[in-house]
Amino acid sequence: MYSTVEKKYKRIRNELLAGVAALAGVFLVGTLWYWLVEGWRWPDAAYMTVITLSTVGFSEVNPLGDRGRIFTISLIAMGLVSIGYIVNRFTEAIIEGYFQDELRLRRQQRLIETLTGHYILCGFGRTGRQIAAEFDAEGIPFIVIDSDPEQIQQAQQLDYNVIQADATLDATLLGVGIERALCLVTAMPSDAENLYTVMSAKTLNPDIRAIARANTEEAVQKLQRGGADAVVSPYITGGRRMAAAALRPQVMDFVDGIVAGRDRAFYLEEFRLDSDTCPFAGQTLRDAKLRSQSGALVLAIRRDDGNLIGGPTADTLLLVGDTLICMGTTEQLRLLNQVLSPLYSKIPRPPKQPPPET
């Protein structure tokens, strides 16, 4: 599915090619006439056709009879129509900025082809815009897919990488590098579209993490059966957060301050212990001394089998495949990232530095 800009560009290009082909046909007809009917040498015939079509006003190469002059009048008319059509199409392309849009699309496509470990966001409605803002605040590479031209225009105004297409199609997902992507987030208003997209993504890349939006409780179960790693219902989640804000306002303020936003003092991050890069596998938290080396706090540990250890103690053992859920400042988490993976890190992105105060 081509975007509106791509469709318009292809139309303009085809119309320009048709105009050039028509002009070439007129030139060929004129040259053949002067050569075969008037009996001129073919260089003279071609020269006469060129000066006639260009209307430069040169005299005739050879004398023409009434029949030849009538044909020359027709040739001028055909040439003016062809050239006028080409000029009209070319002027429209320049005024509408189709060539600039095509160059932007080509640059964007080249960028997409180089992306790896990126995020794919399907849907740029109210939920999708908030997700994109959080991705942008974290400084992670992501691509937006939407079929609504108005949503596409809004995403372009925010300087996001955006594709106008149907996210449920395999061709669309392959076009945005689904096989190289790290995570897929479907935030479209239709549960059916979210389900189809998750199923397609999991088929093309079984290792990708899929996060889906659900509008109903029934859709939550279907999306989970369809392969979604996490399913979020804005209505259920929003209701829970509103209740928590009413019952425990200070807790919610603290959680919001470390989970979302650009101007955070503290961040939450997860680190997976890799046997090839982490030197602390098999040690306790006391022996690893992660807090003293980085200043970051280990809040919880998710074992490889899914078991969650909240508030680990100094005697908690670190195992290969564990995921550490940590809290700290930007610099503390960067230091922890270096400590845990001194040679290589699979963390998709370290926390982005907050913007300088002005």
PDB file of C-alpha atoms in Angstrom, residues 161-319:
ATOM      1  CA  ASN A 161      10.050   8.243  10.895  1.00  0.00           C
ATOM      2  CA  VAL A 162       6.603   7.395   9.555  1.00  0.00           C
ATOM      3  CA  ILE A 163       5.138   5.091   6.918  1.00  0.00           C
ATOM      4  CA  GLN A 164       1.601   5.370   5.556  1.00  0.00           C
ATOM      5  CA  ALA A 165       0.486   1.774   5.110  1.00  0.00           C
ATOM      6  CA  ASP A 166      -1.661  -1.045   6.473  1.00  0.00           C
ATOM      7  CA  ALA A 167       0.178  -2.505   9.462  1.00  0.00           C
ATOM      8  CA  THR A 168      -1.700  -5.807   9.221  1.00  0.00           C
ATOM      9  CA  LEU A 169       0.020  -6.680   5.930  1.00  0.00           C
ATOM     10  CA  ASP A 170       3.201  -8.762   5.936  1.00  0.00           C
ATOM     11  CA  ALA A 171       4.665  -6.589   3.182  1.00  0.00           C
ATOM     12  CA  THR A 172       4.338  -3.496   5.376  1.00  0.00           C
ATOM     13  CA  LEU A 173       6.072  -5.116   8.343  1.00  0.00           C
ATOM     14  CA  LEU A 174       8.850  -6.459   6.131  1.00  0.00           C
ATOM     15  CA  GLY A 175       9.255  -2.982   4.674  1.00  0.00           C
ATOM     16  CA  VAL A 176      10.011  -1.512   8.114  1.00  0.00           C
ATOM     17  CA  GLY A 177      12.501  -4.235   9.021  1.00  0.00           C
ATOM     18  CA  ILE A 178      10.382  -6.449  11.272  1.00  0.00           C
ATOM     19  CA  GLU A 179      13.066  -9.135  11.148  1.00  0.00           C
ATOM     20  CA  ARG A 180      15.597  -6.709  12.670  1.00  0.00           C
ATOM     21  CA  ALA A 181      13.239  -4.965  15.109  1.00  0.00           C
ATOM     22  CA  LEU A 182      13.369  -5.387  18.863  1.00  0.00           C
ATOM     23  CA  CYS A 183       9.780  -4.567  19.788  1.00  0.00           C
ATOM     24  CA  LEU A 184       6.383  -4.053  18.136  1.00  0.00           C
ATOM     25  CA  VAL A 185       3.685  -1.893  19.745  1.00  0.00           C
ATOM     26  CA  THR A 186       0.186  -1.988  18.250  1.00  0.00           C
ATOM     27  CA  ALA A 187      -1.985   0.906  19.407  1.00  0.00           C
ATOM     28  CA  MET A 188      -4.661   0.899  16.713  1.00  0.00           C
ATOM     29  CA  PRO A 189      -8.299   1.494  17.721  1.00  0.00           C
ATOM     30  CA  SER A 190      -9.472  -1.841  16.298  1.00  0.00           C
ATOM     31  CA  ASP A 191      -8.830  -4.993  18.317  1.00  0.00           C
ATOM     32  CA  ALA A 192      -8.982  -7.042  15.126  1.00  0.00           C
ATOM     33  CA  GLU A 193      -6.236  -4.954  13.499  1.00  0.00           C
ATOM     34  CA  ASN A 194      -4.066  -5.251  16.606  1.00  0.00           C
ATOM     35  CA  LEU A 195      -4.566  -9.029  16.646  1.00  0.00           C
ATOM     36  CA  TYR A 196      -3.744  -9.447  12.942  1.00  0.00           C
ATOM     37  CA  THR A 197      -0.655  -7.279  13.317  1.00  0.00           C
ATOM     38  CA  VAL A 198       0.632  -9.233  16.318  1.00  0.00           C
ATOM     39  CA  MET A 199       0.075 -12.550  14.560  1.00  0.00           C
ATOM     40  CA  SER A 200       1.846 -11.331  11.420  1.00  0.00           C
ATOM     41  CA  ALA A 201       4.764  -9.914  13.416  1.00  0.00           C
ATOM     42  CA  LYS A 202       5.225 -13.105  15.429  1.00  0.00           C
ATOM     43  CA  THR A 203       5.162 -15.159  12.233  1.00  0.00           C
ATOM     44  CA  LEU A 204       7.811 -12.992  10.566  1.00  0.00           C
ATOM     45  CA  ASN A 205       9.959 -12.594  13.686  1.00  0.00           C
ATOM     46  CA  PRO A 206       9.175 -15.025  16.531  1.00  0.00           C
ATOM     47  CA  ASP A 207      11.729 -13.331  18.808  1.00  0.00           C
ATOM     48  CA  ILE A 208      10.193  -9.855  18.649  1.00  0.00           C
ATOM     49  CA  ARG A 209       8.481  -8.525  21.767  1.00  0.00           C
ATOM     50  CA  ALA A 210       4.887  -7.600  20.930  1.00  0.00           C
ATOM     51  CA  ILE A 211       2.880  -5.122  23.027  1.00  0.00           C
ATOM     52  CA  ALA A 212      -0.782  -4.752  22.077  1.00  0.00           C
ATOM     53  CA  ARG A 213      -3.635  -2.460  22.972  1.00  0.00           C
ATOM     54  CA  ALA A 214      -6.994  -4.029  23.866  1.00  0.00           C
ATOM     55  CA  ASN A 215     -10.318  -2.264  24.134  1.00  0.00           C
ATOM     56  CA  THR A 216     -12.255  -5.122  25.745  1.00  0.00           C
ATOM     57  CA  GLU A 217     -11.536  -7.890  28.254  1.00  0.00           C
ATOM     58  CA  GLU A 218     -12.284 -10.515  25.597  1.00  0.00           C
ATOM     59  CA  ALA A 219      -9.718  -8.934  23.299  1.00  0.00           C
ATOM     60  CA  VAL A 220      -7.071  -9.235  26.038  1.00  0.00           C
ATOM     61  CA  GLN A 221      -7.348 -13.022  26.014  1.00  0.00           C
ATOM     62  CA  LYS A 222      -7.404 -13.245  22.230  1.00  0.00           C
ATOM     63  CA  LEU A 223      -4.314 -11.055  21.864  1.00  0.00           C
ATOM     64  CA  GLN A 224      -2.473 -13.146  24.416  1.00  0.00           C
ATOM     65  CA  ARG A 225      -3.399 -16.316  22.519  1.00  0.00           C
ATOM     66  CA  GLY A 226      -2.323 -14.562  19.312  1.00  0.00           C
ATOM     67  CA  GLY A 227       1.209 -14.162  20.651  1.00  0.00           C
ATOM     68  CA  ALA A 228       1.272 -10.767  22.367  1.00  0.00           C
ATOM     69  CA  ASP A 229       3.868 -10.665  25.139  1.00  0.00           C
ATOM     70  CA  ALA A 230       1.961  -7.930  26.959  1.00  0.00           C
ATOM     71  CA  VAL A 231      -1.572  -6.611  26.497  1.00  0.00           C
ATOM     72  CA  VAL A 232      -2.630  -3.225  27.843  1.00  0.00           C
ATOM     73  CA  SER A 233      -6.181  -1.952  28.059  1.00  0.00           C
ATOM     74  CA  PRO A 234      -6.231   1.866  28.326  1.00  0.00           C
ATOM     75  CA  TYR A 235      -9.554   1.729  30.144  1.00  0.00           C
ATOM     76  CA  ILE A 236      -8.554  -0.901  32.702  1.00  0.00           C
ATOM     77  CA  THR A 237      -5.089   0.559  33.253  1.00  0.00           C
ATOM     78  CA  GLY A 238      -6.437   4.105  33.398  1.00  0.00           C
ATOM     79  CA  GLY A 239      -9.051   3.125  35.956  1.00  0.00           C
ATOM     80  CA  ARG A 240      -6.496   1.413  38.158  1.00  0.00           C
ATOM     81  CA  ARG A 241      -4.145   4.381  38.016  1.00  0.00           C
ATOM     82  CA  MET A 242      -6.917   6.824  38.863  1.00  0.00           C
ATOM     83  CA  ALA A 243      -7.905   4.707  41.850  1.00  0.00           C
ATOM     84  CA  ALA A 244      -4.274   4.465  42.962  1.00  0.00           C
ATOM     85  CA  ALA A 245      -3.849   8.234  42.563  1.00  0.00           C
ATOM     86  CA  ALA A 246      -6.859   8.736  44.818  1.00  0.00           C
ATOM     87  CA  LEU A 247      -5.752   6.226  47.450  1.00  0.00           C
ATOM     88  CA  ARG A 248      -1.954   6.645  47.363  1.00  0.00           C
ATOM     89  CA  PRO A 249      -1.201   9.990  45.685  1.00  0.00           C
ATOM     90  CA  GLN A 250       2.421  10.271  46.852  1.00  0.00           C
ATOM     91  CA  VAL A 251       3.242   6.794  45.620  1.00  0.00           C
ATOM     92  CA  MET A 252       1.730   7.544  42.212  1.00  0.00           C
ATOM     93  CA  ASP A 253       3.606  10.830  41.947  1.00  0.00           C
ATOM     94  CA  PHE A 254       6.860   9.009  42.640  1.00  0.00           C
ATOM     95  CA  VAL A 255       6.103   6.205  40.174  1.00  0.00           C
ATOM     96  CA  ASP A 256       5.102   8.657  37.448  1.00  0.00           C
ATOM     97  CA  GLY A 257       8.284  10.602  38.073  1.00  0.00           C
ATOM     98  CA  ILE A 258      10.529   7.611  37.360  1.00  0.00           C
ATOM     99  CA  VAL A 259       8.548   5.912  34.590  1.00  0.00           C
ATOM    100  CA  ALA A 260       7.665   8.676  32.127  1.00  0.00           C
ATOM    101  CA  GLY A 261       8.637  12.148  31.042  1.00  0.00           C
ATOM    102  CA  ARG A 262      11.720  13.978  29.858  1.00  0.00           C
ATOM    103  CA  ASP A 263      12.680  15.806  33.041  1.00  0.00           C
ATOM    104  CA  ARG A 264      13.059  12.821  35.339  1.00  0.00           C
ATOM    105  CA  ALA A 265      15.589  12.773  38.159  1.00  0.00           C
ATOM    106  CA  PHE A 266      15.447   8.970  38.415  1.00  0.00           C
ATOM    107  CA  TYR A 267      14.919   6.255  35.837  1.00  0.00           C
ATOM    108  CA  LEU A 268      13.897   2.615  35.866  1.00  0.00           C
ATOM    109  CA  GLU A 269      15.878   0.267  33.651  1.00  0.00           C
ATOM    110  CA  GLU A 270      16.258  -3.474  33.181  1.00  0.00           C
ATOM    111  CA  PHE A 271      19.500  -5.355  32.602  1.00  0.00           C
ATOM    112  CA  ARG A 272      19.743  -8.980  31.520  1.00  0.00           C
ATOM    113  CA  LEU A 273      22.729 -10.971  32.795  1.00  0.00           C
ATOM    114  CA  ASP A 274      24.547 -12.571  29.862  1.00  0.00           C
ATOM    115  CA  SER A 275      26.937 -15.452  30.478  1.00  0.00           C
ATOM    116  CA  ASP A 276      29.344 -14.135  27.823  1.00  0.00           C
ATOM    117  CA  THR A 277      29.623 -10.584  29.124  1.00  0.00           C
ATOM    118  CA  CYS A 278      28.543 -10.403  32.770  1.00  0.00           C
ATOM    119  CA  PRO A 279      31.331 -11.184  35.268  1.00  0.00           C
ATOM    120  CA  PHE A 280      28.965 -11.454  38.270  1.00  0.00           C
ATOM    121  CA  ALA A 281      26.916 -14.542  37.385  1.00  0.00           C
ATOM    122  CA  GLY A 282      27.046 -16.933  40.341  1.00  0.00           C
ATOM    123  CA  GLN A 283      27.848 -14.195  42.865  1.00  0.00           C
ATOM    124  CA  THR A 284      25.594 -12.643  45.478  1.00  0.00           C
ATOM    125  CA  LEU A 285      24.555  -9.009  45.408  1.00  0.00           C
ATOM    126  CA  ARG A 286      26.916  -8.437  48.335  1.00  0.00           C
ATOM    127  CA  ASP A 287      29.888  -9.837  46.397  1.00  0.00           C
ATOM    128  CA  ALA A 288      28.966  -8.054  43.158  1.00  0.00           C
ATOM    129  CA  LYS A 289      28.894  -4.653  44.911  1.00  0.00           C
ATOM    130  CA  LEU A 290      26.696  -3.176  42.186  1.00  0.00           C
ATOM    131  CA  ARG A 291      25.378  -0.409  44.448  1.00  0.00           C
ATOM    132  CA  SER A 292      28.825   0.756  45.520  1.00  0.00           C
ATOM    133  CA  GLN A 293      30.221   0.642  41.982  1.00  0.00           C
ATOM    134  CA  SER A 294      27.386   2.471  40.241  1.00  0.00           C
ATOM    135  CA  GLY A 295      25.063   3.969  42.857  1.00  0.00           C
ATOM    136  CA  ALA A 296      22.043   2.325  41.206  1.00  0.00           C
ATOM    137  CA  LEU A 297      19.566   0.365  43.323  1.00  0.00           C
ATOM    138  CA  VAL A 298      18.417  -3.157  42.387  1.00  0.00           C
ATOM    139  CA  LEU A 299      14.680  -3.159  43.074  1.00  0.00           C
ATOM    140  CA  ALA A 300      13.817  -6.642  41.818  1.00  0.00           C
ATOM    141  CA  ILE A 301      15.189  -9.648  39.965  1.00  0.00           C
ATOM    142  CA  ARG A 302      13.242 -11.624  37.390  1.00  0.00           C
ATOM    143  CA  ARG A 303      14.572 -15.165  37.108  1.00  0.00           C
ATOM    144  CA  ASP A 304      14.852 -16.824  33.708  1.00  0.00           C
ATOM    145  CA  ASP A 305      11.923 -19.088  34.633  1.00  0.00           C
ATOM    146  CA  GLY A 306       9.683 -16.053  35.267  1.00  0.00           C
ATOM    147  CA  ASN A 307       9.928 -16.008  39.075  1.00  0.00           C
ATOM    148  CA  LEU A 308      10.090 -12.446  40.451  1.00  0.00           C
ATOM    149  CA  ILE A 309      12.161 -11.607  43.517  1.00  0.00           C
ATOM    150  CA  GLY A 310      11.102  -8.252  44.931  1.00  0.00           C
ATOM    151  CA  GLY A 311      13.460  -6.351  47.200  1.00  0.00           C
ATOM    152  CA  PRO A 312      16.427  -8.760  46.856  1.00  0.00           C
ATOM    153  CA  THR A 313      18.748  -8.975  49.837  1.00  0.00           C
ATOM    154  CA  ALA A 314      22.527  -8.928  49.910  1.00  0.00           C
ATOM    155  CA  ASP A 315      22.522 -12.750  49.922  1.00  0.00           C
ATOM    156  CA  THR A 316      20.429 -13.041  46.749  1.00  0.00           C
ATOM    157  CA  LEU A 317      22.345 -14.980  44.117  1.00  0.00           C
ATOM    158  CA  LEU A 318      22.761 -13.587  40.613  1.00  0.00           C
ATOM    159  CA  LEU A 319      22.174 -16.217  37.913  1.00  0.00           C
TER     160      LEU A 319
END
